[in-house]
Amino acid sequence: MPVITLFSGNFCKEEPVLETLISETEYKLISDDDLTARAVELSGMAAKKIERAFSSRTSAFNKFTHEKERATSYLKLAAAQELGRDNLVFAGFSSHLIPASINHVLRVCLIADMEFRISEAKTNEGISSKEAAKLIHRQDEDKAVWVNRLHGVKDPWDPSLYDIIIPMDKTAVEEAASLIKENLGKDILQTTAASQKAVDDFLLAVRVEVELAKEGHYVNVGAKDGLVTITINKRVLALGRLEQELKSIALKVKGVRDVKTKVGKDFYQADIYRKYDFEVPSRILLVDDEREFVTTLSERLLMRDMGSVVAYDGRSALDLIESDEPDVMILDLRMPGIDGIEVLRRVKKSNPSIEVIILTGHGSEEDRKTCMELGAFAYLQKPVDIDLLSETLKKANDKVRTGKIKT
């Protein structure tokens, strides 16, 4: 039987349609939660990091860590492994992981006009019309960013992405389920040798993509009959060296006969290709109100492949940590508003796994003792030798990584 993918706007009767469809067929539901759990098993990444792949918001550190892209690769692998079974319905964000090259897939979209969705949200969530509209727009933004990342299509409800679009403001739940069932019997959707081969090609491509991600690379990967094509979409200075490294990794994957590389349409954009080194600190938060100093420090760390984000005061630093936890902080003591010692105290209470390096030009011996008692990893004075700071950062990062492995 064909695979079903079902993508729905929020408050468009997705759950009752799925419940009706599954109760009347022998299909098994594969949800976002199911694939997230499997991706966690495959990757060893935290569930919240996998789940962030579905969010329109991108971590400030992501350009250094590629965590969102790595999570997506493992979600693809989880989906590809499921495709070896029959009678599946992929629902939610996961429905868009199945490539268009696989023909035995019925791609369904449930959507409705805004008036209907707002009414449903008010009834289901007990909220006002204004709150409902805001919630729906935020959820639609997540879906739009996800679809654009995977397909390069900005409208998540674009008809080119689906075989059937069902307007749920005009369609009853039973009618929607019946329409989906009727289309399952069409000859064009039946599994063939060619469509099954497309599943095998998809699985090989994502296996290669995951192996490259393990080595810190993020590139587009395709496969056909054992020939793997790797597309580099960001500018790189030593292109030949990168191509050889990518080929070397890909050729070790079982089933790969040959590998070719090419540059993509975004290769000549301003962004630079950066391989992620898992052993080098790339989630560093710099907190200092001396803007010129901290900007220069961030640039010097980047020259050593250490990714950092800057906050110019204690309040901004605490807000950022609440939404996007760094691994290591470099923290000044003398700042307006919330000073460095208070920031350190709050961070070690709320996020004790973050290692904090104090870097100050005005601290006393008493300050040093206070900071170390509060749990600072190190206490350094300005001006600091960049090699000493780099080495201290690496040691702090090693401690963080060791702690994560143990937990």
mmCIF file of C-alpha atoms in Angstrom:
data_model
loop_
_atom_site.group_PDB
_atom_site.id
_atom_site.type_symbol
_atom_site.label_atom_id
_atom_site.label_comp_id
_atom_site.label_asym_id
_atom_site.label_seq_id
_atom_site.Cartn_x
_atom_site.Cartn_y
_atom_site.Cartn_z
ATOM 1 C CA MET A 1 0.000 0.000 0.000
ATOM 2 C CA PRO A 2 1.165 3.596 -0.600
ATOM 3 C CA VAL A 3 2.699 5.664 2.167
ATOM 4 C CA ILE A 4 0.601 8.630 3.325
ATOM 5 C CA THR A 5 2.129 11.936 4.371
ATOM 6 C CA LEU A 6 -0.229 14.361 6.084
ATOM 7 C CA PHE A 7 0.737 17.970 6.745
ATOM 8 C CA SER A 8 -1.804 20.218 8.390
ATOM 9 C CA GLY A 9 -2.279 23.740 9.535
ATOM 10 C CA ASN A 10 -2.928 23.938 13.253
ATOM 11 C CA PHE A 11 -6.633 23.864 14.158
ATOM 12 C CA CYS A 12 -7.591 22.160 10.878
ATOM 13 C CA LYS A 13 -9.018 18.921 12.367
ATOM 14 C CA GLU A 14 -5.786 16.969 11.868
ATOM 15 C CA GLU A 15 -6.216 14.697 14.903
ATOM 16 C CA PRO A 16 -9.781 13.519 14.188
ATOM 17 C CA VAL A 17 -8.925 12.972 10.505
ATOM 18 C CA LEU A 18 -5.934 10.856 11.497
ATOM 19 C CA GLU A 19 -7.933 8.935 14.107
ATOM 20 C CA THR A 20 -10.667 8.168 11.574
ATOM 21 C CA LEU A 21 -8.197 7.208 8.866
ATOM 22 C CA ILE A 22 -6.193 4.892 11.110
ATOM 23 C CA SER A 23 -9.281 3.256 12.613
ATOM 24 C CA GLU A 24 -10.609 2.459 9.125
ATOM 25 C CA THR A 25 -7.326 1.200 7.658
ATOM 26 C CA GLU A 26 -4.365 -0.883 8.785
ATOM 27 C CA TYR A 27 -2.053 2.111 8.685
ATOM 28 C CA LYS A 28 0.383 2.944 11.473
ATOM 29 C CA LEU A 29 0.972 6.547 12.524
ATOM 30 C CA ILE A 30 4.535 7.887 12.497
ATOM 31 C CA SER A 31 4.447 11.184 14.375
ATOM 32 C CA ASP A 32 7.023 13.909 14.936
ATOM 33 C CA ASP A 33 7.476 12.560 18.470
ATOM 34 C CA ASP A 34 8.171 9.068 17.093
ATOM 35 C CA LEU A 35 10.857 10.277 14.698
ATOM 36 C CA THR A 36 12.332 12.607 17.311
ATOM 37 C CA ALA A 37 12.711 9.707 19.751
ATOM 38 C CA ARG A 38 14.354 7.579 17.058
ATOM 39 C CA ALA A 39 16.651 10.451 16.034
ATOM 40 C CA VAL A 40 17.719 10.820 19.675
ATOM 41 C CA GLU A 41 18.654 7.118 19.731
ATOM 42 C CA LEU A 42 20.580 7.384 16.470
ATOM 43 C CA SER A 43 22.440 10.595 17.281
ATOM 44 C CA GLY A 44 22.905 10.756 21.032
ATOM 45 C CA MET A 45 21.707 14.373 20.834
ATOM 46 C CA ALA A 46 19.311 15.733 23.448
ATOM 47 C CA ALA A 47 15.627 15.568 22.497
ATOM 48 C CA LYS A 48 15.248 19.342 22.814
ATOM 49 C CA LYS A 49 18.015 19.842 20.247
ATOM 50 C CA ILE A 50 16.278 17.513 17.796
ATOM 51 C CA GLU A 51 12.948 19.266 18.397
ATOM 52 C CA ARG A 52 14.521 22.656 17.628
ATOM 53 C CA ALA A 53 14.828 21.542 14.007
ATOM 54 C CA PHE A 54 11.072 22.144 13.719
ATOM 55 C CA SER A 55 11.265 25.701 15.068
ATOM 56 C CA SER A 56 11.554 28.826 12.937
ATOM 57 C CA ARG A 57 13.935 30.201 15.542
ATOM 58 C CA THR A 58 17.593 29.362 14.992
ATOM 59 C CA SER A 59 20.155 29.285 17.784
ATOM 60 C CA ALA A 60 22.640 32.152 17.810
ATOM 61 C CA PHE A 61 25.351 29.487 17.919
ATOM 62 C CA ASN A 62 24.007 27.425 15.014
ATOM 63 C CA LYS A 63 26.262 28.972 12.365
ATOM 64 C CA PHE A 64 29.162 27.463 14.295
ATOM 65 C CA THR A 65 27.638 24.184 15.522
ATOM 66 C CA HIS A 66 25.243 23.235 12.665
ATOM 67 C CA GLU A 67 23.045 21.601 15.340
ATOM 68 C CA LYS A 68 19.792 22.286 13.506
ATOM 69 C CA GLU A 69 21.158 20.775 10.283
ATOM 70 C CA ARG A 70 22.599 17.789 12.146
ATOM 71 C CA ALA A 71 19.252 17.185 13.850
ATOM 72 C CA THR A 72 17.496 17.305 10.477
ATOM 73 C CA SER A 73 19.919 14.744 9.049
ATOM 74 C CA TYR A 74 19.107 12.311 11.850
ATOM 75 C CA LEU A 75 15.375 12.932 11.428
ATOM 76 C CA LYS A 76 15.789 12.071 7.733
ATOM 77 C CA LEU A 77 17.625 8.880 8.664
ATOM 78 C CA ALA A 78 14.866 7.913 11.101
ATOM 79 C CA ALA A 79 12.253 8.508 8.385
ATOM 80 C CA ALA A 80 14.238 6.602 5.748
ATOM 81 C CA GLN A 81 14.531 3.588 8.036
ATOM 82 C CA GLU A 82 10.763 3.576 8.612
ATOM 83 C CA LEU A 83 10.082 3.548 4.855
ATOM 84 C CA GLY A 84 11.141 -0.080 4.706
ATOM 85 C CA ARG A 85 7.710 -0.958 6.146
ATOM 86 C CA ASP A 86 4.236 -0.845 4.596
ATOM 87 C CA ASN A 87 1.039 0.992 5.563
ATOM 88 C CA LEU A 88 2.567 4.071 7.166
ATOM 89 C CA VAL A 89 1.188 7.567 7.620
ATOM 90 C CA PHE A 90 3.737 10.268 8.434
ATOM 91 C CA ALA A 91 2.027 13.227 10.096
ATOM 92 C CA GLY A 92 3.333 16.657 11.033
ATOM 93 C CA PHE A 93 6.654 18.250 10.146
ATOM 94 C CA SER A 94 8.040 14.766 9.465
ATOM 95 C CA SER A 95 5.779 14.379 6.444
ATOM 96 C CA HIS A 96 8.049 16.692 4.463
ATOM 97 C CA LEU A 97 11.133 14.539 5.069
ATOM 98 C CA ILE A 98 10.003 12.063 2.398
ATOM 99 C CA PRO A 99 11.499 13.184 -0.953
ATOM 100 C CA ALA A 100 9.408 13.720 -4.079
ATOM 101 C CA SER A 101 11.486 11.076 -5.895
ATOM 102 C CA ILE A 102 9.565 8.351 -4.011
ATOM 103 C CA ASN A 103 6.384 7.859 -6.042
ATOM 104 C CA HIS A 104 4.337 5.490 -3.868
ATOM 105 C CA VAL A 105 3.448 8.343 -1.502
ATOM 106 C CA LEU A 106 0.088 10.099 -1.222
ATOM 107 C CA ARG A 107 0.899 13.621 -0.062
ATOM 108 C CA VAL A 108 -2.030 15.223 1.757
ATOM 109 C CA CYS A 109 -2.462 18.739 3.138
ATOM 110 C CA LEU A 110 -5.236 19.863 5.497
ATOM 111 C CA ILE A 111 -5.820 23.597 5.657
ATOM 112 C CA ALA A 112 -8.680 26.029 6.322
ATOM 113 C CA ASP A 113 -9.392 29.731 6.194
ATOM 114 C CA MET A 114 -8.262 31.875 9.104
ATOM 115 C CA GLU A 115 -11.769 32.497 10.433
ATOM 116 C CA PHE A 116 -12.339 28.751 10.844
ATOM 117 C CA ARG A 117 -8.939 28.192 12.448
ATOM 118 C CA ILE A 118 -9.385 31.049 14.907
ATOM 119 C CA SER A 119 -12.793 29.686 15.895
ATOM 120 C CA GLU A 120 -11.295 26.216 16.449
ATOM 121 C CA ALA A 121 -8.426 27.653 18.486
ATOM 122 C CA LYS A 122 -10.794 29.655 20.694
ATOM 123 C CA THR A 123 -12.888 26.545 21.369
ATOM 124 C CA ASN A 124 -9.988 24.142 21.884
ATOM 125 C CA GLU A 125 -7.617 26.430 23.800
ATOM 126 C CA GLY A 126 -10.046 28.754 25.572
ATOM 127 C CA ILE A 127 -8.317 31.887 24.280
ATOM 128 C CA SER A 128 -9.417 35.159 22.673
ATOM 129 C CA SER A 129 -9.552 35.817 18.931
ATOM 130 C CA LYS A 130 -6.448 37.999 19.156
ATOM 131 C CA GLU A 131 -4.509 35.342 21.063
ATOM 132 C CA ALA A 132 -5.683 32.669 18.629
ATOM 133 C CA ALA A 133 -4.540 34.659 15.595
ATOM 134 C CA LYS A 134 -1.152 35.283 17.184
ATOM 135 C CA LEU A 135 -0.728 31.592 18.041
ATOM 136 C CA ILE A 136 -1.690 30.449 14.537
ATOM 137 C CA HIS A 137 0.664 32.923 12.859
ATOM 138 C CA ARG A 138 3.541 31.760 15.063
ATOM 139 C CA GLN A 139 2.833 28.095 14.292
ATOM 140 C CA ASP A 140 2.497 28.855 10.582
ATOM 141 C CA GLU A 141 5.881 30.585 10.675
ATOM 142 C CA ASP A 142 7.485 27.400 12.047
ATOM 143 C CA LYS A 143 5.904 25.410 9.230
ATOM 144 C CA ALA A 144 6.892 27.938 6.560
ATOM 145 C CA VAL A 145 10.540 27.987 7.628
ATOM 146 C CA TRP A 146 10.650 24.168 7.783
ATOM 147 C CA VAL A 147 9.162 23.722 4.306
ATOM 148 C CA ASN A 148 11.424 26.393 2.844
ATOM 149 C CA ARG A 149 14.515 24.731 4.331
ATOM 150 C CA LEU A 150 13.622 21.343 2.880
ATOM 151 C CA HIS A 151 12.096 22.321 -0.461
ATOM 152 C CA GLY A 152 13.003 25.940 -1.152
ATOM 153 C CA VAL A 153 9.277 26.803 -1.234
ATOM 154 C CA LYS A 154 8.170 29.705 0.973
ATOM 155 C CA ASP A 155 4.453 28.849 1.123
ATOM 156 C CA PRO A 156 3.912 25.711 3.252
ATOM 157 C CA TRP A 157 0.518 25.172 1.579
ATOM 158 C CA ASP A 158 1.855 25.441 -1.997
ATOM 159 C CA PRO A 159 -0.157 23.022 -4.217
ATOM 160 C CA SER A 160 3.035 21.788 -5.908
ATOM 161 C CA LEU A 161 3.973 20.010 -2.663
ATOM 162 C CA TYR A 162 0.833 17.870 -2.385
ATOM 163 C CA ASP A 163 -1.384 15.435 -4.266
ATOM 164 C CA ILE A 164 -4.500 16.489 -2.336
ATOM 165 C CA ILE A 165 -5.288 19.719 -0.489
ATOM 166 C CA ILE A 166 -8.426 19.395 1.630
ATOM 167 C CA PRO A 167 -10.179 22.587 2.838
ATOM 168 C CA MET A 168 -11.296 21.576 6.313
ATOM 169 C CA ASP A 169 -13.573 24.604 6.730
ATOM 170 C CA LYS A 170 -15.698 23.067 3.962
ATOM 171 C CA THR A 171 -15.072 19.338 4.538
ATOM 172 C CA ALA A 172 -16.313 17.031 7.300
ATOM 173 C CA VAL A 173 -13.816 14.772 9.059
ATOM 174 C CA GLU A 174 -15.379 11.562 7.664
ATOM 175 C CA GLU A 175 -15.423 13.033 4.169
ATOM 176 C CA ALA A 176 -11.737 13.992 4.394
ATOM 177 C CA ALA A 177 -10.758 10.512 5.581
ATOM 178 C CA SER A 178 -12.828 8.903 2.801
ATOM 179 C CA LEU A 179 -11.184 11.104 0.167
ATOM 180 C CA ILE A 180 -7.744 10.015 1.333
ATOM 181 C CA LYS A 181 -8.753 6.337 1.332
ATOM 182 C CA GLU A 182 -10.205 6.581 -2.177
ATOM 183 C CA ASN A 183 -6.955 7.927 -3.570
ATOM 184 C CA LEU A 184 -4.878 5.153 -1.989
ATOM 185 C CA GLY A 185 -6.133 2.739 -4.626
ATOM 186 C CA LYS A 186 -4.863 4.690 -7.619
ATOM 187 C CA ASP A 187 -2.417 2.763 -9.809
ATOM 188 C CA ILE A 188 0.047 5.645 -9.940
ATOM 189 C CA LEU A 189 0.565 5.392 -6.166
ATOM 190 C CA GLN A 190 1.308 1.680 -5.980
ATOM 191 C CA THR A 191 4.776 0.484 -5.016
ATOM 192 C CA THR A 192 6.955 -0.436 -7.992
ATOM 193 C CA ALA A 193 10.543 -1.593 -8.355
ATOM 194 C CA ALA A 194 11.484 1.954 -9.367
ATOM 195 C CA SER A 195 9.789 3.593 -6.386
ATOM 196 C CA GLN A 196 11.320 1.065 -4.002
ATOM 197 C CA LYS A 197 14.712 1.832 -5.557
ATOM 198 C CA ALA A 198 14.069 5.500 -4.792
ATOM 199 C CA VAL A 199 13.602 4.528 -1.129
ATOM 200 C CA ASP A 200 16.959 2.718 -1.196
ATOM 201 C CA ASP A 201 18.608 5.757 -2.798
ATOM 202 C CA PHE A 202 17.101 8.034 -0.136
ATOM 203 C CA LEU A 203 18.381 5.798 2.660
ATOM 204 C CA LEU A 204 21.884 5.722 1.178
ATOM 205 C CA ALA A 205 21.925 9.501 0.730
ATOM 206 C CA VAL A 206 20.913 10.198 4.334
ATOM 207 C CA ARG A 207 23.374 7.618 5.665
ATOM 208 C CA VAL A 208 26.136 9.507 3.852
ATOM 209 C CA GLU A 209 24.719 12.827 5.071
ATOM 210 C CA VAL A 210 24.811 11.589 8.665
ATOM 211 C CA GLU A 211 28.395 10.322 8.352
ATOM 212 C CA LEU A 212 29.441 13.715 7.005
ATOM 213 C CA ALA A 213 27.556 15.432 9.841
ATOM 214 C CA LYS A 214 29.446 13.294 12.358
ATOM 215 C CA GLU A 215 32.643 14.831 10.988
ATOM 216 C CA GLY A 216 31.273 18.366 11.242
ATOM 217 C CA HIS A 217 30.154 18.850 7.629
ATOM 218 C CA TYR A 218 26.820 20.118 6.383
ATOM 219 C CA VAL A 219 26.219 19.652 2.652
ATOM 220 C CA ASN A 220 23.391 18.453 0.402
ATOM 221 C CA VAL A 221 23.608 14.777 -0.536
ATOM 222 C CA GLY A 222 21.834 12.806 -3.239
ATOM 223 C CA ALA A 223 22.245 9.197 -4.357
ATOM 224 C CA LYS A 224 21.254 7.077 -7.326
ATOM 225 C CA ASP A 225 22.325 3.471 -7.905
ATOM 226 C CA GLY A 226 25.295 3.841 -5.561
ATOM 227 C CA LEU A 227 26.539 7.098 -7.103
ATOM 228 C CA VAL A 228 26.534 9.828 -4.457
ATOM 229 C CA THR A 229 26.431 13.515 -5.370
ATOM 230 C CA ILE A 230 27.545 16.036 -2.747
ATOM 231 C CA THR A 231 26.603 19.683 -3.276
ATOM 232 C CA ILE A 232 28.602 22.402 -1.496
ATOM 233 C CA ASN A 233 26.455 25.500 -1.023
ATOM 234 C CA LYS A 234 28.845 27.787 0.836
ATOM 235 C CA ARG A 235 32.023 29.427 -0.333
ATOM 236 C CA VAL A 236 35.268 27.768 0.737
ATOM 237 C CA LEU A 237 38.843 28.791 0.042
ATOM 238 C CA ALA A 238 40.436 25.346 -0.266
ATOM 239 C CA LEU A 239 37.664 23.766 -2.352
ATOM 240 C CA GLY A 240 39.797 20.902 -3.650
ATOM 241 C CA ARG A 241 40.869 19.871 -0.158
ATOM 242 C CA LEU A 242 37.260 19.950 1.085
ATOM 243 C CA GLU A 243 36.079 17.876 -1.884
ATOM 244 C CA GLN A 244 38.688 15.221 -1.177
ATOM 245 C CA GLU A 245 37.725 15.074 2.505
ATOM 246 C CA LEU A 246 34.023 14.739 1.689
ATOM 247 C CA LYS A 247 34.686 12.009 -0.871
ATOM 248 C CA SER A 248 36.913 10.113 1.559
ATOM 249 C CA ILE A 249 34.164 10.043 4.206
ATOM 250 C CA ALA A 250 31.372 9.158 1.770
ATOM 251 C CA LEU A 251 33.262 6.309 0.104
ATOM 252 C CA LYS A 252 33.467 4.493 3.449
ATOM 253 C CA VAL A 253 29.669 4.164 3.623
ATOM 254 C CA LYS A 254 28.438 0.727 2.600
ATOM 255 C CA GLY A 255 26.673 0.809 -0.751
ATOM 256 C CA VAL A 256 28.532 3.823 -2.163
ATOM 257 C CA ARG A 257 30.173 3.012 -5.515
ATOM 258 C CA ASP A 258 31.432 6.450 -6.431
ATOM 259 C CA VAL A 259 31.197 10.061 -5.278
ATOM 260 C CA LYS A 260 31.116 13.310 -7.180
ATOM 261 C CA THR A 261 31.055 16.817 -5.755
ATOM 262 C CA LYS A 262 29.739 20.068 -7.161
ATOM 263 C CA VAL A 263 29.088 23.626 -6.029
ATOM 264 C CA GLY A 264 25.478 24.728 -5.592
ATOM 265 C CA LYS A 265 23.598 27.899 -6.420
ATOM 266 C CA ASP A 266 24.495 29.547 -3.090
ATOM 267 C CA PHE A 267 28.233 28.829 -3.332
ATOM 268 C CA TYR A 268 29.093 32.376 -4.384
ATOM 269 C CA GLN A 269 27.142 34.069 -1.576
ATOM 270 C CA ALA A 270 28.977 35.936 1.188
ATOM 271 C CA ASP A 271 28.650 33.188 3.808
ATOM 272 C CA ILE A 272 31.700 30.999 4.441
ATOM 273 C CA TYR A 273 31.708 27.193 4.739
ATOM 274 C CA ARG A 274 32.817 26.133 8.196
ATOM 275 C CA LYS A 275 33.432 22.588 9.279
ATOM 276 C CA TYR A 276 32.340 22.034 12.863
ATOM 277 C CA ASP A 277 35.089 20.671 15.096
ATOM 278 C CA PHE A 278 33.388 18.930 18.022
ATOM 279 C CA GLU A 279 36.472 19.356 20.216
ATOM 280 C CA VAL A 280 36.761 23.127 19.736
ATOM 281 C CA PRO A 281 34.517 25.468 21.777
ATOM 282 C CA SER A 282 31.733 26.808 19.547
ATOM 283 C CA ARG A 283 29.052 27.814 22.048
ATOM 284 C CA ILE A 284 30.845 30.666 23.829
ATOM 285 C CA LEU A 285 28.999 33.632 25.311
ATOM 286 C CA LEU A 286 31.105 36.779 25.723
ATOM 287 C CA VAL A 287 29.693 39.238 28.276
ATOM 288 C CA ASP A 288 31.389 42.635 28.465
ATOM 289 C CA ASP A 289 30.174 46.235 28.208
ATOM 290 C CA GLU A 290 33.397 47.336 26.451
ATOM 291 C CA ARG A 291 32.029 46.927 22.930
ATOM 292 C CA GLU A 292 35.240 47.422 20.986
ATOM 293 C CA PHE A 293 37.157 45.005 23.205
ATOM 294 C CA VAL A 294 34.554 42.243 23.142
ATOM 295 C CA THR A 295 33.976 42.555 19.375
ATOM 296 C CA THR A 296 37.708 42.256 18.743
ATOM 297 C CA LEU A 297 37.905 39.290 21.109
ATOM 298 C CA SER A 298 35.064 37.548 19.257
ATOM 299 C CA GLU A 299 36.878 38.049 15.945
ATOM 300 C CA ARG A 300 40.167 36.730 17.349
ATOM 301 C CA LEU A 301 38.430 33.625 18.703
ATOM 302 C CA LEU A 302 36.771 33.049 15.334
ATOM 303 C CA MET A 303 40.222 33.044 13.727
ATOM 304 C CA ARG A 304 40.872 30.046 15.972
ATOM 305 C CA ASP A 305 37.582 28.436 14.807
ATOM 306 C CA MET A 306 35.898 29.204 18.131
ATOM 307 C CA GLY A 307 32.349 30.476 17.658
ATOM 308 C CA SER A 308 30.998 33.079 20.056
ATOM 309 C CA VAL A 309 27.997 35.322 20.656
ATOM 310 C CA VAL A 310 28.256 38.698 22.394
ATOM 311 C CA ALA A 311 26.126 40.263 25.144
ATOM 312 C CA TYR A 312 26.938 43.783 26.348
ATOM 313 C CA ASP A 313 25.341 43.620 29.789
ATOM 314 C CA GLY A 314 24.296 41.152 32.452
ATOM 315 C CA ARG A 315 20.553 41.320 31.761
ATOM 316 C CA SER A 316 21.028 40.518 28.063
ATOM 317 C CA ALA A 317 23.331 37.634 28.952
ATOM 318 C CA LEU A 318 20.813 36.090 31.343
ATOM 319 C CA ASP A 319 18.004 36.459 28.795
ATOM 320 C CA LEU A 320 20.091 34.751 26.120
ATOM 321 C CA ILE A 321 21.032 31.890 28.443
ATOM 322 C CA GLU A 322 17.369 31.297 29.233
ATOM 323 C CA SER A 323 16.575 30.671 25.557
ATOM 324 C CA ASP A 324 19.887 29.471 24.118
ATOM 325 C CA GLU A 325 22.294 27.941 26.629
ATOM 326 C CA PRO A 326 26.026 28.312 25.869
ATOM 327 C CA ASP A 327 28.659 25.831 26.993
ATOM 328 C CA VAL A 328 31.199 28.389 28.191
ATOM 329 C CA MET A 329 30.972 32.044 29.241
ATOM 330 C CA ILE A 330 33.664 34.695 29.352
ATOM 331 C CA LEU A 331 32.381 37.232 31.849
ATOM 332 C CA ASP A 332 33.517 40.718 32.853
ATOM 333 C CA LEU A 333 32.923 41.840 36.433
ATOM 334 C CA ARG A 334 32.351 45.588 36.196
ATOM 335 C CA MET A 335 29.205 46.203 34.143
ATOM 336 C CA PRO A 336 26.231 48.564 34.545
ATOM 337 C CA GLY A 337 23.052 47.054 35.955
ATOM 338 C CA ILE A 338 23.627 43.433 36.942
ATOM 339 C CA ASP A 339 27.352 43.063 37.593
ATOM 340 C CA GLY A 340 29.490 40.046 36.729
ATOM 341 C CA ILE A 341 29.481 38.503 40.196
ATOM 342 C CA GLU A 342 25.674 38.537 40.315
ATOM 343 C CA VAL A 343 25.509 37.077 36.789
ATOM 344 C CA LEU A 344 27.905 34.320 37.869
ATOM 345 C CA ARG A 345 25.826 33.595 40.972
ATOM 346 C CA ARG A 346 22.590 33.311 38.962
ATOM 347 C CA VAL A 347 24.125 31.253 36.157
ATOM 348 C CA LYS A 348 25.659 28.662 38.474
ATOM 349 C CA LYS A 349 22.329 28.370 40.278
ATOM 350 C CA SER A 350 20.128 28.025 37.176
ATOM 351 C CA ASN A 351 22.584 26.426 34.704
ATOM 352 C CA PRO A 352 25.399 24.832 36.705
ATOM 353 C CA SER A 353 26.772 22.967 33.673
ATOM 354 C CA ILE A 354 27.870 26.249 32.042
ATOM 355 C CA GLU A 355 31.549 26.889 32.720
ATOM 356 C CA VAL A 356 32.297 30.544 33.466
ATOM 357 C CA ILE A 357 35.674 32.190 32.881
ATOM 358 C CA ILE A 358 36.042 35.567 34.564
ATOM 359 C CA LEU A 359 37.998 38.080 32.459
ATOM 360 C CA THR A 360 38.320 41.474 34.118
ATOM 361 C CA GLY A 361 40.609 44.462 34.306
ATOM 362 C CA HIS A 362 39.336 45.795 37.605
ATOM 363 C CA GLY A 363 39.032 42.823 39.942
ATOM 364 C CA SER A 364 40.624 42.433 43.361
ATOM 365 C CA GLU A 365 41.931 39.380 45.180
ATOM 366 C CA GLU A 366 38.694 39.357 47.149
ATOM 367 C CA ASP A 367 36.748 39.323 43.870
ATOM 368 C CA ARG A 368 38.824 36.379 42.666
ATOM 369 C CA LYS A 369 38.089 34.383 45.824
ATOM 370 C CA THR A 370 34.380 35.193 45.612
ATOM 371 C CA CYS A 371 34.189 34.115 41.966
ATOM 372 C CA MET A 372 36.021 30.851 42.529
ATOM 373 C CA GLU A 373 33.817 30.063 45.536
ATOM 374 C CA LEU A 374 30.743 30.679 43.360
ATOM 375 C CA GLY A 375 31.985 28.108 40.853
ATOM 376 C CA ALA A 376 33.952 30.041 38.234
ATOM 377 C CA PHE A 377 36.152 27.813 36.084
ATOM 378 C CA ALA A 378 39.002 30.340 35.938
ATOM 379 C CA TYR A 379 39.800 33.934 36.836
ATOM 380 C CA LEU A 380 41.892 35.889 34.310
ATOM 381 C CA GLN A 381 43.042 39.499 34.180
ATOM 382 C CA LYS A 382 42.970 41.911 31.237
ATOM 383 C CA PRO A 383 44.938 42.283 29.083
ATOM 384 C CA VAL A 384 44.972 38.540 28.540
ATOM 385 C CA ASP A 385 47.253 36.500 26.320
ATOM 386 C CA ILE A 386 45.017 35.048 23.594
ATOM 387 C CA ASP A 387 46.846 31.730 23.690
ATOM 388 C CA LEU A 388 46.254 31.425 27.433
ATOM 389 C CA LEU A 389 42.589 32.315 26.981
ATOM 390 C CA SER A 390 42.224 29.819 24.121
ATOM 391 C CA GLU A 391 43.774 27.066 26.192
ATOM 392 C CA THR A 392 41.523 27.900 29.158
ATOM 393 C CA LEU A 393 38.478 27.836 26.871
ATOM 394 C CA LYS A 394 39.431 24.409 25.535
ATOM 395 C CA LYS A 395 39.853 23.040 29.057
ATOM 396 C CA ALA A 396 36.478 24.445 30.100
ATOM 397 C CA ASN A 397 34.872 23.015 26.973
ATOM 398 C CA ASP A 398 36.447 19.606 27.632
ATOM 399 C CA LYS A 399 34.929 19.641 31.113
ATOM 400 C CA VAL A 400 31.500 20.448 29.661
ATOM 401 C CA ARG A 401 31.769 17.691 27.028
ATOM 402 C CA THR A 402 32.923 15.146 29.617
ATOM 403 C CA GLY A 403 29.965 16.032 31.825
ATOM 404 C CA LYS A 404 27.521 15.602 28.926
ATOM 405 C CA ILE A 405 28.953 12.194 28.059
ATOM 406 C CA LYS A 406 28.542 11.019 31.658
ATOM 407 C CA THR A 407 24.918 12.154 31.768
#
